[in-house]
Amino acid sequence: MERKDYLKEPVDHIKIDAALTVDQLMQQFKNSGSLGAGRLAAACDIYEKMLKDKDCTVFLALSGAVVPAGMRTIVTDLIRRKLVDVIVCTGASMVHDAIEAIGGHHYKGTCAANDSELYKYHLFRIYDIYVPEEDYVKLDFQLSEMYAEIAKERKGESLSSEEFTWEIGKRLADKHSILRAAYEENVPIFIPALRDSEFGFIHWLHSSQKNQKNVLQVDAFKDVPTICGICVKSPKNGMIVIGGGVPRNTIQSSALASKKGLDYAVVITLDRPEAGGLSGSTLEETVSWGKMKGEADHVMVIGDALMIFPFLVASVTERIGPEFKRTPFFQLNRTVGKVN
Amino acid sequence: MERKDYLKEPVDHIKIDAALTVDQLMQQFKNSGSLGAGRLAAACDIYEKMLKDKDCTVFLALSGAVVPAGMRTIVTDLIRRKLVDVIVCTGASMVHDAIEAIGGHHYKGTCAANDSELYKYHLFRIYDIYVPEEDYVKLDFQLSEMYAEIAKERKGESLSSEEFTWEIGKRLADKHSILRAAYEENVPIFIPALRDSEFGFIHWLHSSQKNQKNVLQVDAFKDVPTICGICVKSPKNGMIVIGGGVPRNTIQSSALASKKGLDYAVVITLDRPEAGGLSGSTLEETVSWGKMKGEADHVMVIGDALMIFPFLVASVTERIGPEFKRTPFFQLNRTVGKVN
Amino acid sequence: MERKDYLKEPVDHIKIDAALTVDQLMQQFKNSGSLGAGRLAAACDIYEKMLKDKDCTVFLALSGAVVPAGMRTIVTDLIRRKLVDVIVCTGASMVHDAIEAIGGHHYKGTCAANDSELYKYHLFRIYDIYVPEEDYVKLDFQLSEMYAEIAKERKGESLSSEEFTWEIGKRLADKHSILRAAYEENVPIFIPALRDSEFGFIHWLHSSQKNQKNVLQVDAFKDVPTICGICVKSPKNGMIVIGGGVPRNTIQSSALASKKGLDYAVVITLDRPEAGGLSGSTLEETVSWGKMKGEADHVMVIGDALMIFPFLVASVTERIGPEFKRTPFFQLNRTVGKVN
Amino acid sequence: MERKDYLKEPVDHIKIDAALTVDQLMQQFKNSGSLGAGRLAAACDIYEKMLKDKDCTVFLALSGAVVPAGMRTIVTDLIRRKLVDVIVCTGASMVHDAIEAIGGHHYKGTCAANDSELYKYHLFRIYDIYVPEEDYVKLDFQLSEMYAEIAKERKGESLSSEEFTWEIGKRLADKHSILRAAYEENVPIFIPALRDSEFGFIHWLHSSQKNQKNVLQVDAFKDVPTICGICVKSPKNGMIVIGGGVPRNTIQSSALASKKGLDYAVVITLDRPEAGGLSGSTLEETVSWGKMKGEADHVMVIGDALMIFPFLVASVTERIGPEFKRTPFFQLNRTVGKVN
């Protein structure tokens, strides 16, 4: 590279002198094009590109307090508008969704709360949010009934985590529910660590009930061929990661196991690479494994995803406009349990 | 509180003028007693107290690159010396252990490597460490055989994640292996997100082999009653967390589901609470849920666990001395699959 | 507090189904009201309140790569629209501004650059931005002349850091320059660590020139009474902090030394409190010192200020509208060097 | 690079089965050689190499709560044993040192304190440490007298920050004081942002006293040629950075301005590079500027320096042994105010 090649694009300065739409500001971030604002603008470009690439399946990884942070409707709308094709998430995320689906709520509070008093009052704290225990009890009761019903229908057949969420979504009436929307729109939700959440502990109650004839079976490995099958069938695969952990790892590993390698990747995280954990690892590192292609469009945005993801969604929503229609490449055939 | 009550203990200054043992330095950290050094000293005190409390079961949560970071023998020795009673970890940790158990290695490298070249050479990078693909291929081959053998023995019975690790440990010859040591010492290893690792992808290969008559079954929920049973039977429960994620959540939730609440907790992490994720959440927050008792001895050490955990182990090893013998309160009865 | 008092405000979910202005999205963040999005919305409310409080002087603390990140015009416009009254910043920030004022540029690059090649090419890297050395050489030459001229005018009188920036601003022609705008609008710019920047090293060249009769004198302490005087005279004081370090500390300490205590505070930072440094310290901690009043409106937003500050400015710009006029309470009287 | 070149050194596992000295453990970290533990071991090696390189001047940068964290004696001893040659620090660090030198203390507390109550009691909080206001008042009184005395002796001559600390050190009797030890051992202490600390606010009181004939003058730029002169005269220059901020920047920029470039660099910090600030910037980046040589021995340790620095000092103290004598290459000639 010659010296002049390094000096091609000066940083343009962002100008804010009137009301701006989110995407107007994002376009300015693209012009400045450096540091955090530059990375966020790049993330928007990549997501837009994924959506307009007819060959690309869009995976969304969710971890952290997505629902308590007020992002439930954002995810539901992405599903209904066919702007995500597959979700991989923590169990807690869908427990939070189910809590609200049955009429429960997350309440605004403070991180400086007196936790002993909260304990006394049976209020559970998630940073600056409270959830009353009775909402969990109600959930336990309803899920327990659903488990028995599903088990009865399945007659001893084991479910995958993705069939589990489909069955739960089918039984939730709330249109605003992520699980319900995913059921209606046939967007699979994978929960690789399903047992590490209220879903697992309710199962314990369910299975230890006296005279319980039908115990729900979930096979730990059954969703592996399904998610890998999606990667295999899709000409291209892209992911957007909120946070990290198991959901990010599952998508990346599926891209590897299916010998495809991701074509697009956006990660929003506060985790850092030096500690060696998966959540903070660079996307460059994934290239060595074949989890992501060397030529993939990719960016890591360093920040709190629960603050930043809405800006990304708002920017891209504005770009594609209300008329935008997208037909997912991939379609799960529920009748035969295969990827079409 | 009166004013004078705030001014009781001045910070003593650390003195390093000759060779010090790790615990001699840690005792000075205790005397200084503030900020990071104070917290690390408190962590050592709490772990020592856990070990000397005959009623306490010690849970160790492992996440991140524990084995690639050179901490495999530390964990193995803790198992053999009965200084941990239960391990909850990521699938990757035990895959890394198994890689070494069958003769593979993790190699020192650099985080500034050319990942496209590494990909070409079939070398996988974990931050500044390389693993050759052939070690994974070898593992795939051997695990695949083990899976078939276990399936044949179990005759269609589903395993829990903890039975899975026990069966694998039984089949590894390497005395330095965490899985092997845990098998020999009857220390259960739970992997709540078992499928999110090479163990899951090998299962796909295994189950899709032609003429595979015996497919290994792992039940997603089966380990829930086991780990909760341990919490219930133990008069007290304590945890040491390296990192966060699913392993930390599983221990905390088990303490909640079993209505016990942790009595001791040490967390070493770089994650921060403000993002609302479980990994960085404060231990105070867990009190509101009943995951930890309000009066529990607890501390969060902010730092890279892969650098800090060895100092904690060295300090406590020195304190308890070579003669220290510990009889775990809890003992898993393998014959009947129950906690004694 | 009774139980029901904890359960007053459920988290509302953010809805993004069409193009939104930045403030429309921010109002939704206010309704969700939890975690990072909730904090950012609170920051916007506090800044709006500061601007509408006729008794409040607004201090802006700048650290980090503000100009290379494309935020130069944002700051200049805030000055010209009288939306900040006092700036406290690092020397580097104003060096970067001066570089552009004399025709230099910051160029978009990559953080994965070959630094040895950049060194060979005389290109300086700031994360993913390059600056050619010739821009610095040009600055050195021009500043050196300015120094001699200022020294000649001042006839041996020592300047404060704030008088220094005023004199430099006076000599820069670029209307887009922060220094120039501050000069024209009589907004004082304090650089407490002036010498820790190119301004200091140019001084060395300047003062060691042969036959240099007029050496510029800057008194290390002279700006202390000026900034404290501003705090004293202002009925209320508020600060917005981008990053941390010396600029944040200077404002907080001035509020303390003037026995006023801040009435409003917004801090945007990635630093964390546990390490004990000033940059990451909580705003609660400042209450114990009297740096901030116990009842002050305040919030810390955890994130990369170079990505987040533009959203805050855009939201508040939209709220106050184009007609908004603000008369700063405080006015520096340049003739007598005192606060009016 | 060929494939086999990537696979030369397997990670050895750390073994802790008996009491270990800090350096015995550090040697094991060197053998494991990866991730955080590997970086910390490299930091020890580099510091040892600096000390044994007769041509190298050792700069120590201090920021954050070094004295409240109990690290005062560590720094004092490094000075007295001639294991550091130059200190660059924040004003607060030396204020904390002076507080203790005149009989004040930092008290162990909790970060969960009630700050309004602390304010009422006139107790200042630094994370989990309290300092009573009366210690500051006492310091104000004594420093004010020292300022007058120094001003009288200097007869209108301006001091550099380094002469200022030398004069204060001369007037403190406490042998454990960093300022005093530095005075006695002729180790210069530079405080580039001197005014951003109690030293600056006391100056305001001092200079506004009625009938104050002798006002202490500190020249903002006067220490620039001194620190650059040290870099120029030293055949090699190395730095150890605790934290970041102005102290790190000053050393790096001095190495640049003196056209030397650092030969050794160790940085211990929690700051990250992506935000673009100096504190978190990589050492690679400094190569592009010429602040560090491309071939320099260097490492960044990601962690809380107030926990990690003592391990580094203990390891190197043990390695060099009690007999180790070091003659600094550089010696400041106080009589003529020049570097010898």
Coordinates of N, CA and C in Angstrom, one line a residue, chain D residues 41-121:
Chain D
A41 N 2.9 -12.6 33.2 CA 4.3 -13.1 33.2 C 5.2 -12.3 32.3
A42 N 4.7 -12.0 31.1 CA 5.5 -11.2 30.2 C 5.8 -9.8 30.8
A43 N 4.9 -9.2 31.5 CA 5.1 -7.9 32.1 C 6.2 -8.0 33.2
C44 N 6.2 -9.1 33.9 CA 7.3 -9.3 34.9 C 8.7 -9.4 34.2
D45 N 8.7 -10.2 33.2 CA 9.9 -10.3 32.4 C 10.4 -9.0 31.9
I46 N 9.5 -8.2 31.4 CA 9.9 -6.9 30.8 C 10.5 -6.0 31.9
Y47 N 9.8 -5.9 33.0 CA 10.3 -5.1 34.1 C 11.6 -5.5 34.6
E48 N 11.8 -6.8 34.7 CA 13.1 -7.4 35.1 C 14.2 -7.0 34.1
K49 N 13.9 -7.1 32.9 CA 14.8 -6.7 31.8 C 15.2 -5.2 31.9
M50 N 14.2 -4.4 32.1 CA 14.4 -3.0 32.2 C 15.4 -2.7 33.3
L51 N 15.2 -3.4 34.5 CA 16.1 -3.1 35.6 C 17.5 -3.6 35.4
K52 N 17.6 -4.6 34.6 CA 19.0 -5.2 34.4 C 19.7 -4.6 33.2
D53 N 19.0 -3.7 32.5 CA 19.5 -3.0 31.3 C 20.1 -1.7 31.9
K54 N 21.4 -1.7 32.0 CA 22.1 -0.5 32.6 C 21.8 0.8 31.9
D55 N 21.4 0.7 30.6 CA 21.2 1.9 29.8 C 19.7 2.5 30.0
C56 N 18.9 1.8 30.7 CA 17.5 2.1 30.7 C 17.0 2.9 31.9
T57 N 16.3 4.0 31.6 CA 15.6 4.8 32.6 C 14.2 4.3 32.7
V58 N 13.8 4.0 34.0 CA 12.5 3.5 34.2 C 11.5 4.5 34.7
F59 N 10.5 4.8 33.9 CA 9.4 5.7 34.2 C 8.2 4.9 34.7
L60 N 7.7 5.4 35.8 CA 6.5 4.8 36.4 C 5.3 5.9 36.3
A61 N 4.2 5.5 35.7 CA 3.0 6.3 35.6 C 2.0 5.9 36.6
L62 N 1.5 6.8 37.4 CA 0.6 6.4 38.4 C -0.7 7.2 38.2
S63 N -1.8 6.5 38.1 CA -3.1 7.2 38.1 C -4.1 6.3 38.9
G64 N -5.2 6.9 39.3 CA -6.1 6.1 40.2 C -5.8 6.2 41.6
A65 N -6.5 5.4 42.4 CA -6.4 5.5 43.9 C -5.3 4.7 44.5
V66 N -4.0 5.0 44.0 CA -2.9 4.2 44.4 C -2.6 4.2 45.9
V67 N -2.7 5.4 46.6 CA -2.4 5.4 48.0 C -3.6 4.9 48.8
P68 N -4.9 5.3 48.5 CA -6.0 4.6 49.2 C -6.0 3.1 49.1
A69 N -5.5 2.6 48.0 CA -5.5 1.2 47.8 C -4.4 0.4 48.5
G70 N -3.6 1.2 49.3 CA -2.6 0.5 50.1 C -1.3 0.3 49.4
M71 N -1.0 1.0 48.3 CA 0.2 0.8 47.5 C 1.3 1.9 47.7
R72 N 1.1 2.7 48.8 CA 2.0 3.8 49.1 C 3.4 3.3 49.3
T73 N 3.5 2.3 50.2 CA 4.8 1.8 50.6 C 5.5 1.1 49.4
I74 N 4.7 0.4 48.6 CA 5.3 -0.2 47.4 C 6.0 0.8 46.6
V75 N 5.4 1.9 46.4 CA 6.0 3.0 45.5 C 7.2 3.6 46.2
T76 N 7.1 3.9 47.5 CA 8.2 4.4 48.3 C 9.4 3.5 48.2
D77 N 9.1 2.2 48.4 CA 10.3 1.3 48.4 C 10.9 1.2 47.0
L78 N 10.1 1.2 46.0 CA 10.7 1.2 44.6 C 11.6 2.4 44.4
I79 N 11.2 3.5 45.0 CA 12.1 4.7 44.9 C 13.4 4.5 45.6
R80 N 13.2 4.1 46.9 CA 14.4 3.9 47.7 C 15.4 2.9 47.2
R81 N 14.8 1.8 46.6 CA 15.7 0.7 46.1 C 16.2 1.0 44.7
K82 N 15.8 2.2 44.2 CA 16.3 2.7 42.9 C 15.7 1.7 41.8
L83 N 14.5 1.3 42.0 CA 13.8 0.4 41.0 C 12.9 1.2 40.1
V84 N 12.7 2.5 40.4 CA 12.1 3.4 39.4 C 12.9 4.7 39.4
D85 N 13.0 5.4 38.3 CA 13.9 6.5 38.1 C 13.1 7.8 38.0
V86 N 11.9 7.7 37.4 CA 11.1 8.9 37.2 C 9.6 8.5 37.5
I87 N 8.9 9.4 38.1 CA 7.4 9.2 38.3 C 6.6 10.3 37.7
V88 N 5.6 9.9 37.0 CA 4.7 10.8 36.4 C 3.3 10.4 36.9
C89 N 2.6 11.4 37.6 CA 1.4 11.0 38.2 C 0.3 12.0 38.2
T90 N -0.9 11.7 38.7 CA -1.9 12.7 38.9 C -1.7 13.5 40.2
G91 N -2.3 14.6 40.2 CA -2.1 15.4 41.5 C -2.7 14.7 42.7
A92 N -3.9 14.1 42.4 CA -4.6 13.4 43.5 C -3.7 12.4 44.2
S93 N -2.9 11.6 43.5 CA -2.0 10.6 44.1 C -1.1 11.2 45.1
M94 N -0.5 12.4 44.8 CA 0.4 13.0 45.7 C -0.3 13.7 46.8
V95 N -1.5 14.2 46.6 CA -2.3 14.7 47.7 C -2.6 13.6 48.7
H96 N -3.0 12.5 48.2 CA -3.2 11.3 49.1 C -2.0 11.0 49.9
D97 N -0.9 11.0 49.2 CA 0.4 10.8 49.9 C 0.7 11.8 51.0
A98 N 0.4 13.1 50.7 CA 0.7 14.2 51.6 C -0.3 14.1 52.8
I99 N -1.5 13.7 52.5 CA -2.5 13.5 53.6 C -2.0 12.6 54.7
E100 N -1.4 11.5 54.2 CA -0.9 10.5 55.2 C 0.4 11.0 55.8
A101 N 1.2 11.7 55.0 CA 2.5 12.2 55.5 C 2.3 13.2 56.7
I102 N 1.2 13.8 56.8 CA 0.9 14.8 57.9 C 0.1 14.1 59.0
G103 N -0.1 12.8 58.9 CA -0.8 12.1 60.0 C -2.2 11.7 59.7
G104 N -2.7 12.0 58.5 CA -4.0 11.6 58.1 C -4.1 10.2 57.7
H105 N -5.3 9.7 57.4 CA -5.5 8.3 57.1 C -6.6 8.1 56.0
H106 N -6.5 7.0 55.3 CA -7.6 6.5 54.5 C -8.2 5.3 55.3
Y107 N -9.5 5.3 55.4 CA -10.2 4.3 56.2 C -11.0 3.3 55.3
K108 N -11.0 2.1 55.7 CA -11.7 1.0 55.0 C -13.2 1.2 55.2
G109 N -14.0 1.2 54.1 CA -15.4 1.3 54.3 C -16.1 0.4 53.3
T110 N -17.2 0.9 52.7 CA -17.9 0.2 51.7 C -18.4 1.0 50.6
C111 N -18.5 0.5 49.4 CA -19.0 1.2 48.3 C -20.5 1.4 48.4
A112 N -21.2 0.7 49.3 CA -22.6 0.9 49.4 C -23.0 1.8 50.5
A113 N -22.1 2.8 50.8 CA -22.3 3.7 51.9 C -23.4 4.7 51.5
N114 N -24.0 5.3 52.5 CA -25.0 6.4 52.4 C -24.2 7.7 52.2
D115 N -24.2 8.2 51.0 CA -23.3 9.4 50.7 C -23.9 10.6 51.3
S116 N -25.2 10.7 51.5 CA -25.7 11.9 52.1 C -25.3 11.9 53.6
E117 N -25.3 10.8 54.2 CA -24.8 10.7 55.6 C -23.3 11.1 55.7
L118 N -22.6 10.5 54.8 CA -21.1 10.8 54.7 C -20.9 12.3 54.6
Y119 N -21.7 12.9 53.7 CA -21.6 14.4 53.5 C -21.8 15.1 54.8
K120 N -22.9 14.7 55.5 CA -23.3 15.3 56.7 C -22.1 15.2 57.8
Y121 N -21.5 14.1 57.7 CA -20.4 13.8 58.7 C -19.0 14.3 58.2

